[in-house]
mmCIF file of C-alpha atoms in Angstrom:
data_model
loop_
_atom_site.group_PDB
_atom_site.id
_atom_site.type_symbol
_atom_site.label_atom_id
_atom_site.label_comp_id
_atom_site.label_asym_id
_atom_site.label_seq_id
_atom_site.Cartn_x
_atom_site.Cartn_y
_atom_site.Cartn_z
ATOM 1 C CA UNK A 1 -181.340 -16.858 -139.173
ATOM 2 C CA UNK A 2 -183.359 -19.789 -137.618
ATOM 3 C CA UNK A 3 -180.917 -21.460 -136.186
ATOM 4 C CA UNK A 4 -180.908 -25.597 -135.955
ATOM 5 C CA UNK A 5 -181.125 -25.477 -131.868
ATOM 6 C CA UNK A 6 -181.124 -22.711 -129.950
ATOM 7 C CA UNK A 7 -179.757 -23.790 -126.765
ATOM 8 C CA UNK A 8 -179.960 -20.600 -124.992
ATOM 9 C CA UNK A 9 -183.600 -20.409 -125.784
ATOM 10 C CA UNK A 10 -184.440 -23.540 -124.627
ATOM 11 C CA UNK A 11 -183.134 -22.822 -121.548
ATOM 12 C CA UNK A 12 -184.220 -18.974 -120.819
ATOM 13 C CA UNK A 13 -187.246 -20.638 -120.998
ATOM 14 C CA UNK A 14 -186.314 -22.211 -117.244
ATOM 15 C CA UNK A 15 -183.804 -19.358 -116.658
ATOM 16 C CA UNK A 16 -184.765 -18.748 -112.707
ATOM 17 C CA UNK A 17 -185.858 -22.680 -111.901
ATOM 18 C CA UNK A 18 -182.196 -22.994 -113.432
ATOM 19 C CA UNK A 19 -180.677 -20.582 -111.097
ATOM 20 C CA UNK A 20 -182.419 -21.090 -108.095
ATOM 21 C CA UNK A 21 -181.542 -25.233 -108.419
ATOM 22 C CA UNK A 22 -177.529 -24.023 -109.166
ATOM 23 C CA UNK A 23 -177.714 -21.519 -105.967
ATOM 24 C CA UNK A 24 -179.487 -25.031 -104.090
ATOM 25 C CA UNK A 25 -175.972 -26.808 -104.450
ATOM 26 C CA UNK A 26 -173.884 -24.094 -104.240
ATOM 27 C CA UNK A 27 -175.522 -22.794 -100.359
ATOM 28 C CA UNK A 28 -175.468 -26.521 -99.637
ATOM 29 C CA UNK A 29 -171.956 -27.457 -100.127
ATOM 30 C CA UNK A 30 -172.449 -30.818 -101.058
ATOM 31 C CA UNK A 31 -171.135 -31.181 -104.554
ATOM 32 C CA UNK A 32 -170.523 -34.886 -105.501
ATOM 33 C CA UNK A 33 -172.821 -37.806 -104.631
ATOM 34 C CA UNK A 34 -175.127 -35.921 -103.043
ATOM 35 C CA UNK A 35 -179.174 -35.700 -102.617
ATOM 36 C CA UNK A 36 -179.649 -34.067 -105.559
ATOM 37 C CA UNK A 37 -178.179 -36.699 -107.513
ATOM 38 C CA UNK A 38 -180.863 -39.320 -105.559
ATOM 39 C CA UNK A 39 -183.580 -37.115 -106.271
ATOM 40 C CA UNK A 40 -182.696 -37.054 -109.772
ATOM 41 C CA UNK A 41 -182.632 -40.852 -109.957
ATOM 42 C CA UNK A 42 -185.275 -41.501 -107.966
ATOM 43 C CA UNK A 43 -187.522 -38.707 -110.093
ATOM 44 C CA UNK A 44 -186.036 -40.128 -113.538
ATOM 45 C CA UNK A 45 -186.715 -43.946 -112.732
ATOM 46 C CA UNK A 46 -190.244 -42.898 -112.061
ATOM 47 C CA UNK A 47 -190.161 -41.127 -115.148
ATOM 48 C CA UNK A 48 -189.121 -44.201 -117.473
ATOM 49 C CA UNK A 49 -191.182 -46.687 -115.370
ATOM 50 C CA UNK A 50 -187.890 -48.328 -113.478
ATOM 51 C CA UNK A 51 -186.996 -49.424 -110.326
ATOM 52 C CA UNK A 52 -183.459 -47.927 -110.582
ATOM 53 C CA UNK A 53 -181.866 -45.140 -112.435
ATOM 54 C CA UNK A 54 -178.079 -44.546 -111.883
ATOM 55 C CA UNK A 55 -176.595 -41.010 -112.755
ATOM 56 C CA UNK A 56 -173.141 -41.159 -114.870
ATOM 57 C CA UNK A 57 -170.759 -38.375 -116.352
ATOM 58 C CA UNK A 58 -172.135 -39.146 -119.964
ATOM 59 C CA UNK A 59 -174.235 -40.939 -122.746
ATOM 60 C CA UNK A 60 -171.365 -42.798 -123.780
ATOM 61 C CA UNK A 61 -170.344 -44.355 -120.339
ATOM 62 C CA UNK A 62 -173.964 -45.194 -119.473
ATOM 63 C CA UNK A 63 -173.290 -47.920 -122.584
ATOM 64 C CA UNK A 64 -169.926 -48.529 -121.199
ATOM 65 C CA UNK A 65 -170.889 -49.372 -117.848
ATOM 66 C CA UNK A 66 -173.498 -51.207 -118.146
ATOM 67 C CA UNK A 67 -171.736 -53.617 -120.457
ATOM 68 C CA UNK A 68 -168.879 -53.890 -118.214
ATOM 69 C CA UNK A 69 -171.225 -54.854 -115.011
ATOM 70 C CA UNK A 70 -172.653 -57.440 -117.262
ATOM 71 C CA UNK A 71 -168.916 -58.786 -118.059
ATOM 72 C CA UNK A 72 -168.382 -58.218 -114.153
ATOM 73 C CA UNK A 73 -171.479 -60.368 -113.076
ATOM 74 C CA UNK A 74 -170.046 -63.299 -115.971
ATOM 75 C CA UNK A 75 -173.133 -62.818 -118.207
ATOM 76 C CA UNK A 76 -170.678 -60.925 -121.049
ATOM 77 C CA UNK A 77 -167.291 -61.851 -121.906
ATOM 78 C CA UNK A 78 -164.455 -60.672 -124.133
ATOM 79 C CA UNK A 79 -164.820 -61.593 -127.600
ATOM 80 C CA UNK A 80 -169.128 -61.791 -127.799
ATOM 81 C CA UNK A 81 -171.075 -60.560 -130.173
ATOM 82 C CA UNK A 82 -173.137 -57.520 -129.957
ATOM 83 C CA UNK A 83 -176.183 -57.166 -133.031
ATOM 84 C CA UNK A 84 -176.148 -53.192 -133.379
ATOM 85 C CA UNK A 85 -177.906 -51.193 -136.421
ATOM 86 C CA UNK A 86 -175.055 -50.345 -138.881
ATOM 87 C CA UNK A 87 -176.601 -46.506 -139.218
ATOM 88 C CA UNK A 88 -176.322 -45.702 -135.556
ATOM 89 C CA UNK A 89 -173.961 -43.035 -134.026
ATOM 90 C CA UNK A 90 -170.263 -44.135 -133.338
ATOM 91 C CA UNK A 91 -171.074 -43.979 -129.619
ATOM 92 C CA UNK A 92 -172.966 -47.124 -129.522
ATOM 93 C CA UNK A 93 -170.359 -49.315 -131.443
ATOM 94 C CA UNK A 94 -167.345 -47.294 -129.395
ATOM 95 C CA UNK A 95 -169.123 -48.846 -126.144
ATOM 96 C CA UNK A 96 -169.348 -52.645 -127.553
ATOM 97 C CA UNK A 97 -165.444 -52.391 -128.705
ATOM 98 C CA UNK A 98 -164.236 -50.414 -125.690
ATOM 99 C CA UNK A 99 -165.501 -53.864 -123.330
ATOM 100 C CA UNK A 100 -163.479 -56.186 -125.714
ATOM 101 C CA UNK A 101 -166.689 -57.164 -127.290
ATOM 102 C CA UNK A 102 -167.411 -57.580 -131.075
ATOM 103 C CA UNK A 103 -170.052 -55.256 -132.853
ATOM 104 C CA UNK A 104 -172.146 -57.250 -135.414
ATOM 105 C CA UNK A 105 -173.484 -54.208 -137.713
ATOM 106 C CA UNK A 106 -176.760 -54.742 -139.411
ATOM 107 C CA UNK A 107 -178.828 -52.831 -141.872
ATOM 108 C CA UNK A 108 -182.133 -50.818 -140.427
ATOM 109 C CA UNK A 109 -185.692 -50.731 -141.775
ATOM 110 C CA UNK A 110 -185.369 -48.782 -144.686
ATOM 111 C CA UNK A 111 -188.687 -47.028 -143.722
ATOM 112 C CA UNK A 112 -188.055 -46.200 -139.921
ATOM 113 C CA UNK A 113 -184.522 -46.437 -140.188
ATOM 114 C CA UNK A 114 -184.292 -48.372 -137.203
ATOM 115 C CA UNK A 115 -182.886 -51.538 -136.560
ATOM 116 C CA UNK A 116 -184.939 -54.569 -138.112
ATOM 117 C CA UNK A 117 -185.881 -57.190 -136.139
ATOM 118 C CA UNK A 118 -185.871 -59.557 -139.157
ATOM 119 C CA UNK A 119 -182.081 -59.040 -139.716
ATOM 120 C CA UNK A 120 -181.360 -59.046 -135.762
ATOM 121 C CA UNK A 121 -182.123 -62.847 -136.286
ATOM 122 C CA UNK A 122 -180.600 -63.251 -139.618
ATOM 123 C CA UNK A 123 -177.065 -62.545 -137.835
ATOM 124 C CA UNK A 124 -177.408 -64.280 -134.460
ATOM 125 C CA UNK A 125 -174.788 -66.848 -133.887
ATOM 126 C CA UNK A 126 -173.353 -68.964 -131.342
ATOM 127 C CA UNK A 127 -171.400 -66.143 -130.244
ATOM 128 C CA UNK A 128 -174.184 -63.838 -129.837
ATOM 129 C CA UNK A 129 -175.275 -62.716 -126.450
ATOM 130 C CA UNK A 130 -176.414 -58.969 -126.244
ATOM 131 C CA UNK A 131 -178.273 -56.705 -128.595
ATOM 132 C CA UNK A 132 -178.315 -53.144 -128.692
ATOM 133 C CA UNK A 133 -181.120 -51.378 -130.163
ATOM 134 C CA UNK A 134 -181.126 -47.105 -130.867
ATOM 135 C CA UNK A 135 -184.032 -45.574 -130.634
ATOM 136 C CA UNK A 136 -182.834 -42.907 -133.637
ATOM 137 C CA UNK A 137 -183.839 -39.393 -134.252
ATOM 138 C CA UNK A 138 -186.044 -40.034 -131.286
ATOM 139 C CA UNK A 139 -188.586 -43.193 -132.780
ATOM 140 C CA UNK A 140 -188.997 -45.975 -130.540
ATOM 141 C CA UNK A 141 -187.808 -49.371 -131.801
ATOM 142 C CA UNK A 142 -190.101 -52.436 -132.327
ATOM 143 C CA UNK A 143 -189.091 -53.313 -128.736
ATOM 144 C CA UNK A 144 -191.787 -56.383 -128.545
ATOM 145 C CA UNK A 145 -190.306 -58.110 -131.343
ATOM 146 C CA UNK A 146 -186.932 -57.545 -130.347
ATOM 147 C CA UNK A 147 -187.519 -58.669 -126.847
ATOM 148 C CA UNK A 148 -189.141 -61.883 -128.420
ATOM 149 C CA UNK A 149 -186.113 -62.453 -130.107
ATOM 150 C CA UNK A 150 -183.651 -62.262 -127.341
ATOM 151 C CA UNK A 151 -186.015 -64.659 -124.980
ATOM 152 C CA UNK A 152 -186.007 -66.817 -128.004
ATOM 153 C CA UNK A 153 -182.219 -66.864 -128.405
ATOM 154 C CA UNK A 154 -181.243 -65.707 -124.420
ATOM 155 C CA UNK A 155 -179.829 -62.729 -125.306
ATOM 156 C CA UNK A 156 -179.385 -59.370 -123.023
ATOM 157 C CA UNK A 157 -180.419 -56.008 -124.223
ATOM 158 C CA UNK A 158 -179.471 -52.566 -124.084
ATOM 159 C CA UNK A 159 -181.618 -50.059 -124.961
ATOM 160 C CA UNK A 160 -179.421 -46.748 -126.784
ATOM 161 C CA UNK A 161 -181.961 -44.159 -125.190
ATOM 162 C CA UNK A 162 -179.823 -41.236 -126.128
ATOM 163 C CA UNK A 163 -182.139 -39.711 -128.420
ATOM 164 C CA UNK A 164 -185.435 -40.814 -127.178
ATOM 165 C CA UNK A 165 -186.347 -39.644 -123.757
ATOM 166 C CA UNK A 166 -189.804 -40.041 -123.136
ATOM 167 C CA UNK A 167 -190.890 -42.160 -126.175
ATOM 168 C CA UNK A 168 -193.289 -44.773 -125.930
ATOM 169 C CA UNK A 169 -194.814 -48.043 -127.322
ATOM 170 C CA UNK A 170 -198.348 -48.780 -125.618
ATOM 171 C CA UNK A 171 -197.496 -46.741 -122.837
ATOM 172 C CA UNK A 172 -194.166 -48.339 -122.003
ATOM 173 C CA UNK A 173 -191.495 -45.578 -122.564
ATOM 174 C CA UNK A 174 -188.035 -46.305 -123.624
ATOM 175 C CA UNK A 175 -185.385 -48.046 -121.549
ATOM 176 C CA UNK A 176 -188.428 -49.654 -118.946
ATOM 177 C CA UNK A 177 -188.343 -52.671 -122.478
ATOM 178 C CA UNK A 178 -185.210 -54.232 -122.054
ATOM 179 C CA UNK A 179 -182.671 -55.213 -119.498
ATOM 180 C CA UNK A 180 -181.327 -51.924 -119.551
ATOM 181 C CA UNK A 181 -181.241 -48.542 -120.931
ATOM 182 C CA UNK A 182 -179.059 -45.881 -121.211
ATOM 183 C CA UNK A 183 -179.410 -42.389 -121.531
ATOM 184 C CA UNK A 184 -177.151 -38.945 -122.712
ATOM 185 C CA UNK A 185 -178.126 -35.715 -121.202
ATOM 186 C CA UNK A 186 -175.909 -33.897 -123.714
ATOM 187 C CA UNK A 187 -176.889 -30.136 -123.394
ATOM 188 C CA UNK A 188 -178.444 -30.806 -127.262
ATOM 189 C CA UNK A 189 -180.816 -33.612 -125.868
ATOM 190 C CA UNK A 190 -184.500 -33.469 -125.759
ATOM 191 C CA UNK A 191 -183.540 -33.826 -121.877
ATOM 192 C CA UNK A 192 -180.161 -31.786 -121.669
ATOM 193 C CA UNK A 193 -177.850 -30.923 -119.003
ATOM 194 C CA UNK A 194 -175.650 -27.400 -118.713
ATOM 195 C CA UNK A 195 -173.131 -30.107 -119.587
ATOM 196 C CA UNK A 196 -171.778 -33.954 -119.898
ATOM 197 C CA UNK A 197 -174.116 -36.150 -118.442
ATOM 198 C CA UNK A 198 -175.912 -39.712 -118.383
ATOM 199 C CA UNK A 199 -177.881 -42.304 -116.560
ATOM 200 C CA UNK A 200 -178.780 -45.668 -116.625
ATOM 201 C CA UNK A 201 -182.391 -47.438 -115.979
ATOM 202 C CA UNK A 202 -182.721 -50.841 -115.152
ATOM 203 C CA UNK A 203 -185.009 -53.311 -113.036
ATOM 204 C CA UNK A 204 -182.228 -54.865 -112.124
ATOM 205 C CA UNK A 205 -181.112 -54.463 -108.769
ATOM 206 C CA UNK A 206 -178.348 -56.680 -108.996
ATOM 207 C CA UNK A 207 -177.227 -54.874 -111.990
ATOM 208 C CA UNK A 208 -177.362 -51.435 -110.641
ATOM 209 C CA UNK A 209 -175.561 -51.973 -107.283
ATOM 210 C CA UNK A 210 -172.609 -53.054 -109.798
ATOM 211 C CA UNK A 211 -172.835 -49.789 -112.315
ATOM 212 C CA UNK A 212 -173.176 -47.847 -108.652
ATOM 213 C CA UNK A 213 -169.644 -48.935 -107.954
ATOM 214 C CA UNK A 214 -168.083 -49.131 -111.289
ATOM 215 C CA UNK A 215 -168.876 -45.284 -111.478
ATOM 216 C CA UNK A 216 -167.358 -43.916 -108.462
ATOM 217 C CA UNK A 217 -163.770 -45.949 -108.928
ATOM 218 C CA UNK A 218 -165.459 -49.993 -108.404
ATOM 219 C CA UNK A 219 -166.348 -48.659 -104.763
ATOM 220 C CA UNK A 220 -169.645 -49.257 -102.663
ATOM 221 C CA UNK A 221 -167.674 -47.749 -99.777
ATOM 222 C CA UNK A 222 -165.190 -44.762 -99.848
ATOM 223 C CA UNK A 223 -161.441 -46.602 -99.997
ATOM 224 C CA UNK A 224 -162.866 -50.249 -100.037
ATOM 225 C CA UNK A 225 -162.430 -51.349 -104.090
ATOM 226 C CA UNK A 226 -164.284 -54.167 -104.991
ATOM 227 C CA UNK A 227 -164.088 -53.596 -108.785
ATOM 228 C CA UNK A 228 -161.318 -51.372 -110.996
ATOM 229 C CA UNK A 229 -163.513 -49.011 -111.481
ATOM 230 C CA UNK A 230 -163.663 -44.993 -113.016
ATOM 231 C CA UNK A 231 -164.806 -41.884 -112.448
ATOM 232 C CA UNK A 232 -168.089 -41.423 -114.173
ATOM 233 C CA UNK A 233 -170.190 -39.816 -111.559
ATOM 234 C CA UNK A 234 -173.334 -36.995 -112.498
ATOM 235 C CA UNK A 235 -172.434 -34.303 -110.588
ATOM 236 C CA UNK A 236 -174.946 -32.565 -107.901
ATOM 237 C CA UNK A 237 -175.129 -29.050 -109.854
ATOM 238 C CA UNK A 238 -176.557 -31.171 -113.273
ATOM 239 C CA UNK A 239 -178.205 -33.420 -111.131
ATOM 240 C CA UNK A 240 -179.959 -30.182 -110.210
ATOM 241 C CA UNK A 241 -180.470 -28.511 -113.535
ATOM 242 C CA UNK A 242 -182.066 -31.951 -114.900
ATOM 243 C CA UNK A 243 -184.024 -32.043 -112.060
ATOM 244 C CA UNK A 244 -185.738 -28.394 -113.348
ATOM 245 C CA UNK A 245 -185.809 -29.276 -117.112
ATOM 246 C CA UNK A 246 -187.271 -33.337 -116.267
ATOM 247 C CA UNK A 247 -190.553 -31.337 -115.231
ATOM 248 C CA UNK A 248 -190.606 -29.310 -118.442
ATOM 249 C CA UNK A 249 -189.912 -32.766 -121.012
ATOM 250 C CA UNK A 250 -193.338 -33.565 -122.075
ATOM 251 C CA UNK A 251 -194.301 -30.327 -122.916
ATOM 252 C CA UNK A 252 -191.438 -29.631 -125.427
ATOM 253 C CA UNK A 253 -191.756 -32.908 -126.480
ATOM 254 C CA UNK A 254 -195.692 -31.828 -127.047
ATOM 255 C CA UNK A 255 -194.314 -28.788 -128.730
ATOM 256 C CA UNK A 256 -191.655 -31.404 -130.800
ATOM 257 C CA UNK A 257 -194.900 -33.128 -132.391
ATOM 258 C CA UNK A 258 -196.561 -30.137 -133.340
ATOM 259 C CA UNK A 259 -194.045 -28.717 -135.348
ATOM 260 C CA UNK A 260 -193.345 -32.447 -137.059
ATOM 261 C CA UNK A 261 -196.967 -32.640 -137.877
ATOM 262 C CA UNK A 262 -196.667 -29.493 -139.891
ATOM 263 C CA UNK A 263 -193.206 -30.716 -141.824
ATOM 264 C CA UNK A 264 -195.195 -33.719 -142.305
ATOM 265 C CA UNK A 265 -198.667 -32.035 -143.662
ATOM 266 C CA UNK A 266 -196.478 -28.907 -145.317
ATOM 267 C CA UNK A 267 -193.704 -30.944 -147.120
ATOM 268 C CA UNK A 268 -196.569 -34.333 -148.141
ATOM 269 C CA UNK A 269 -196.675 -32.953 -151.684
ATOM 270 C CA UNK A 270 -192.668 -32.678 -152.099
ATOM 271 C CA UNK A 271 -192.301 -35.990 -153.839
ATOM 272 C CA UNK A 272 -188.202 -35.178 -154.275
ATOM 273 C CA UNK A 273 -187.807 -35.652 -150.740
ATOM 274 C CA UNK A 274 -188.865 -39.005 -148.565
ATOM 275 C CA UNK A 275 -190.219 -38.278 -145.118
ATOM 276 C CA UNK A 276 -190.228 -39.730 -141.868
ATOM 277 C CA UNK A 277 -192.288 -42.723 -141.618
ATOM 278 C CA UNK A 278 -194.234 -42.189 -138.109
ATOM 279 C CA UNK A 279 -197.452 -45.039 -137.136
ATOM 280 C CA UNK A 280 -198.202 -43.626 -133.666
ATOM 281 C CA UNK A 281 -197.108 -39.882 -132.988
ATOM 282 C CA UNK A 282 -196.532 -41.207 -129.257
ATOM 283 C CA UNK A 283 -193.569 -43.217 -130.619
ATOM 284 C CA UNK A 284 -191.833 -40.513 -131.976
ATOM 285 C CA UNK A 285 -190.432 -37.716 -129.761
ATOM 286 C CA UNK A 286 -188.868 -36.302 -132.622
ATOM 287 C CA UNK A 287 -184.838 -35.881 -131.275
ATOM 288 C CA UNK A 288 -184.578 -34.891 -135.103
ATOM 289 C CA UNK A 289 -186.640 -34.389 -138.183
ATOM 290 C CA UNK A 290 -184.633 -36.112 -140.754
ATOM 291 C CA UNK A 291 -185.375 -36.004 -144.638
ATOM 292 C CA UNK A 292 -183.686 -38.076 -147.068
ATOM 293 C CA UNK A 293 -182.689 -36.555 -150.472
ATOM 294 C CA UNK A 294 -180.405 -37.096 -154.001
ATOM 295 C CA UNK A 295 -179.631 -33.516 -153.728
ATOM 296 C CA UNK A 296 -178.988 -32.804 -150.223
ATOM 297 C CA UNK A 297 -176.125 -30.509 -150.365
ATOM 298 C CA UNK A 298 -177.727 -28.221 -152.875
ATOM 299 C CA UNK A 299 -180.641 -28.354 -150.296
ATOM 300 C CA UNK A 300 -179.040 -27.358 -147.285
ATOM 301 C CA UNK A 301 -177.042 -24.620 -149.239
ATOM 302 C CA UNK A 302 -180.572 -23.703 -150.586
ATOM 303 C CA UNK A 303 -181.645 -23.261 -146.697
ATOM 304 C CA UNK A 304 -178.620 -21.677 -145.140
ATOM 305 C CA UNK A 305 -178.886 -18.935 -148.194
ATOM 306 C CA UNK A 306 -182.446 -18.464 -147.109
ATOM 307 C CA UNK A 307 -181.387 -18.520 -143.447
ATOM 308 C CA UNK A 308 -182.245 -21.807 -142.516
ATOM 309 C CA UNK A 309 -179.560 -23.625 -140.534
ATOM 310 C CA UNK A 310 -179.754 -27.956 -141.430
ATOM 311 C CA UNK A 311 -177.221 -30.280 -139.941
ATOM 312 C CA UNK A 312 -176.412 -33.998 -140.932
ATOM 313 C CA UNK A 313 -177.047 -36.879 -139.144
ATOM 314 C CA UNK A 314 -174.718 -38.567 -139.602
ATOM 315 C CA UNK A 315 -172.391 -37.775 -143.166
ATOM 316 C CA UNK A 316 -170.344 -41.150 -142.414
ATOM 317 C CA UNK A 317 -171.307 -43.858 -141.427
ATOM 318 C CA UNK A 318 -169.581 -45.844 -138.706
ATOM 319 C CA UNK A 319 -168.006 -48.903 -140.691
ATOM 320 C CA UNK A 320 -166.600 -46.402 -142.825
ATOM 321 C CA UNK A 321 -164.896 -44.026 -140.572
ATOM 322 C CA UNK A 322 -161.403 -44.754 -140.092
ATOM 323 C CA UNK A 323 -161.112 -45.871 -136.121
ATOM 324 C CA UNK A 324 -163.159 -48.867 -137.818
ATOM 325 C CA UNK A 325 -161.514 -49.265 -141.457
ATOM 326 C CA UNK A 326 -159.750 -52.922 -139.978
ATOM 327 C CA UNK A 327 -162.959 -54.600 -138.782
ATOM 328 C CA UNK A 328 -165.912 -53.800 -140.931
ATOM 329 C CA UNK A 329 -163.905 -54.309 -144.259
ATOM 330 C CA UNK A 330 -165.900 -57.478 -145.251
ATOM 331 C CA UNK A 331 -169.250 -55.939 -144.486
ATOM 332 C CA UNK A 332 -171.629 -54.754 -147.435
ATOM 333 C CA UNK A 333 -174.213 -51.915 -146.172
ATOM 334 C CA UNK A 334 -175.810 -50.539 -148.952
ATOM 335 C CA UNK A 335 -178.950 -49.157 -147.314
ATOM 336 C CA UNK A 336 -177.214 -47.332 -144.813
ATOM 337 C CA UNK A 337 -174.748 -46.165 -146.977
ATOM 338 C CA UNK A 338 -177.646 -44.382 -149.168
ATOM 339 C CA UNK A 339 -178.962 -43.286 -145.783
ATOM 340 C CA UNK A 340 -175.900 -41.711 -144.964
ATOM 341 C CA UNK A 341 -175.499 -40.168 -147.929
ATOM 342 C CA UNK A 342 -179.135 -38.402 -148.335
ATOM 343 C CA UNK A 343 -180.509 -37.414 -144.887
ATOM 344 C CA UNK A 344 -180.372 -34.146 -143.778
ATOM 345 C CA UNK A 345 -181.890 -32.446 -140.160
ATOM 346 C CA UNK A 346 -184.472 -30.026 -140.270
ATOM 347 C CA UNK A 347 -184.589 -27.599 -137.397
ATOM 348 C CA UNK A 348 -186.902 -28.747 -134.957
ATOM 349 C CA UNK A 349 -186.633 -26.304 -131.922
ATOM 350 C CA UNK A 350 -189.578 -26.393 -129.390
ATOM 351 C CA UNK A 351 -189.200 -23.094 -128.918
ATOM 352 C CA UNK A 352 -189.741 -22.202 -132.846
ATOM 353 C CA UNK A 353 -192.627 -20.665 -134.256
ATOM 354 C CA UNK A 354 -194.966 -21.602 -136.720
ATOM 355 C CA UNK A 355 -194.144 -18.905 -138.531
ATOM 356 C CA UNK A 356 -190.891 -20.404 -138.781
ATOM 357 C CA UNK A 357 -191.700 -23.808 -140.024
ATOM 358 C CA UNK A 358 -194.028 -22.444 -142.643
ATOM 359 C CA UNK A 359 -191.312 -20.549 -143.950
ATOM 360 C CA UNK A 360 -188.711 -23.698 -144.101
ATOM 361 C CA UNK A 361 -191.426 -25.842 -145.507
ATOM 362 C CA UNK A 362 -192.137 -22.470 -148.105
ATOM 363 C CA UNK A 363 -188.279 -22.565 -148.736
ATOM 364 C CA UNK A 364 -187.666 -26.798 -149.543
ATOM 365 C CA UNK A 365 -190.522 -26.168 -151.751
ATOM 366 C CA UNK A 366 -189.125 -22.857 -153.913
ATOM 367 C CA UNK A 367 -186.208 -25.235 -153.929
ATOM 368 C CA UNK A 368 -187.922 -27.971 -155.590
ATOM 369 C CA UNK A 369 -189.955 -25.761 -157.966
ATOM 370 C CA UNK A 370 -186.776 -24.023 -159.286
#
């Protein structure tokens, strides 16, 4: 079977940087807040090209916080509007609602599949004061454009990094565009943690002493509360493991590339199925290798019979999922409804082989044939 990710793979790979780093916090009994966590920032800031990175428990409360220290510094407040693409991951809209802000879904390119600047400005309003561009599947937004836009209108933006670590526009990676970015280090990343984990980059200094103390219970110092504040702190033993699989990124993301160029050579003639549109192979760090198709279940039962593992990302889209079904009703998505409904995930493992690929491009193409 070639699995979709092979986790343990991945990380056998690193298997004695791993334990070494995990014996590191355990001899130094320091467990929370500690200078692994500070390395990690200070080696991850450097990474993106920011002045400040600030470790959290997860993806999901690096959007969370950061939206709540902009409510908390009075640039936010309840009831604003924040432009999202309509085909992102629940996690980004969860984060707008879960500040008392409104999400304003819009439809994506319908080549990249990210968000389009052209109908970011068709849905400003007066209430609009944030936007929050994903960088899916691991392509890099057009973050000029939408950077123009919000200077035009005096917006704020948040960069949804999640699935884009290390992707780049002319040199300028990911979350180093906007106001701020946020990050998941969910084990399935193409920077995972052993577990839960996030961060936050910013050049705002301002901004990240507040997300400092909103993560540790809206305290700078211990039992001194200047903000109600939770417990979303990156813990020294994934601080750690990060730490050993930061210095590893850019080669599996080297090794990411490879194997899309040969989906996108092997699979060019396969005129059933529409590809990924890539420009600049340094955009794209290729999170996922997504395919869109009329026929995608008979496809991926096609694959799995073959013993090719596919996932979807995502089957339903977020306006139509029920924790939703009260506020979207009046919206009318029909692009990311098809995209929803046709794209399926290739496997797109670093540590794969060649042989591999050639025989899941050999196998999309008996499918088509028969």
């Amino acid at each position: 079977m070639i699995n979709f990710l092979s986790l343990k793979s991945i990380n056998s790979q690193y298997s004695n940087e791993l334990k070494d780093a995990c014996s590191r916090v355990i001899d130094s009994g320091w467990y929370i807040m500690g200078p692994e966590l500070e390395a990690f920032e200070s080696e991850f800031a450097q990474y993106c090209g920011t002045e400040y990175a600030i470790g959290v428990a997860n993806g999901l409360d690096a959007l969370v916080l950061t939206i709540r220290a902009w409510k908390e510094l009075g640039k936010l407040n309840v009831g604003d509007e924040v432009i999202v693409p309509a085909n992102t991951y629940i996690a980004s809209i969860l984060a707008i609602s879960e500040n008392g802000l409104t999400p304003v879904l819009v439809e994506p390119d319908e080549e990249t599949l990210n968000i389009s600047p052209t109908n970011i400005r068709a849905a400003i309003t007066d209430k609009t004061k944030a936007i929050l561009p994903v960088h899916l599947y691991g392509l890099i937004c057009p973050m000029p454009q939408i950077m123009e836009i919000a200077q035009e209108f005096e917006l704020l933006v948040l960069e949804d990094c999640a699935q884009a670590h290390g992707a780049n526009m002319d040199g300028k990676k990911v979350g180093s565009w906007a106001h701020a970015g946020a990050f998941s280090f969910y084990p399935g990343k193409n920077l995972g943690a052993l577990g839960d984990a996030g961060a936050i980059v910013t050049n705002d200094n301002e901004l990240a002493n507040v997300i400092r103390a909103l993560r540790n219970y809206g305290s700078h110092r211990k039992y001194e509360n200047q903000y109600k504040g939770v417990n979303s702190r990156l813990d020294e033993i994934q601080a750690a493991m990060l730490r050993v699989k930061l210095k590893h990124l850019d080669a599996e993301t080297a090794r990411r590339q490879q194997i899309a160029a040969k989906y996108l050579i092997g699979l060019a003639t396969v005129e059933q199925i529409k590809l990924p549109t890539v420009n600049n192979q340094n955009e794209h760090v290729w999170h996922l290798f997504v395919i869109q198709t009329d026929c995608r279940q008979d496809l991926a039962d096609h694959l799995l019979n073959s013993g090719v593992q596919t996932l979807i990302h995502y089957p339903i889209a977020p306006h139509a999922q029920q924790a939703y079904a009260s506020e979207f009703d009046g919206y009318d998505l029909p692009i990311t409804e098809r995209i929803h409904s046709q794209v399926l995930s290739l496997p797109i493992d670093p540590t794969m082989s060649d042989i591999d690929v050639d025989f899941i491009i050999s196998s999309i193409k008996q499918f088509y044939k028969s």
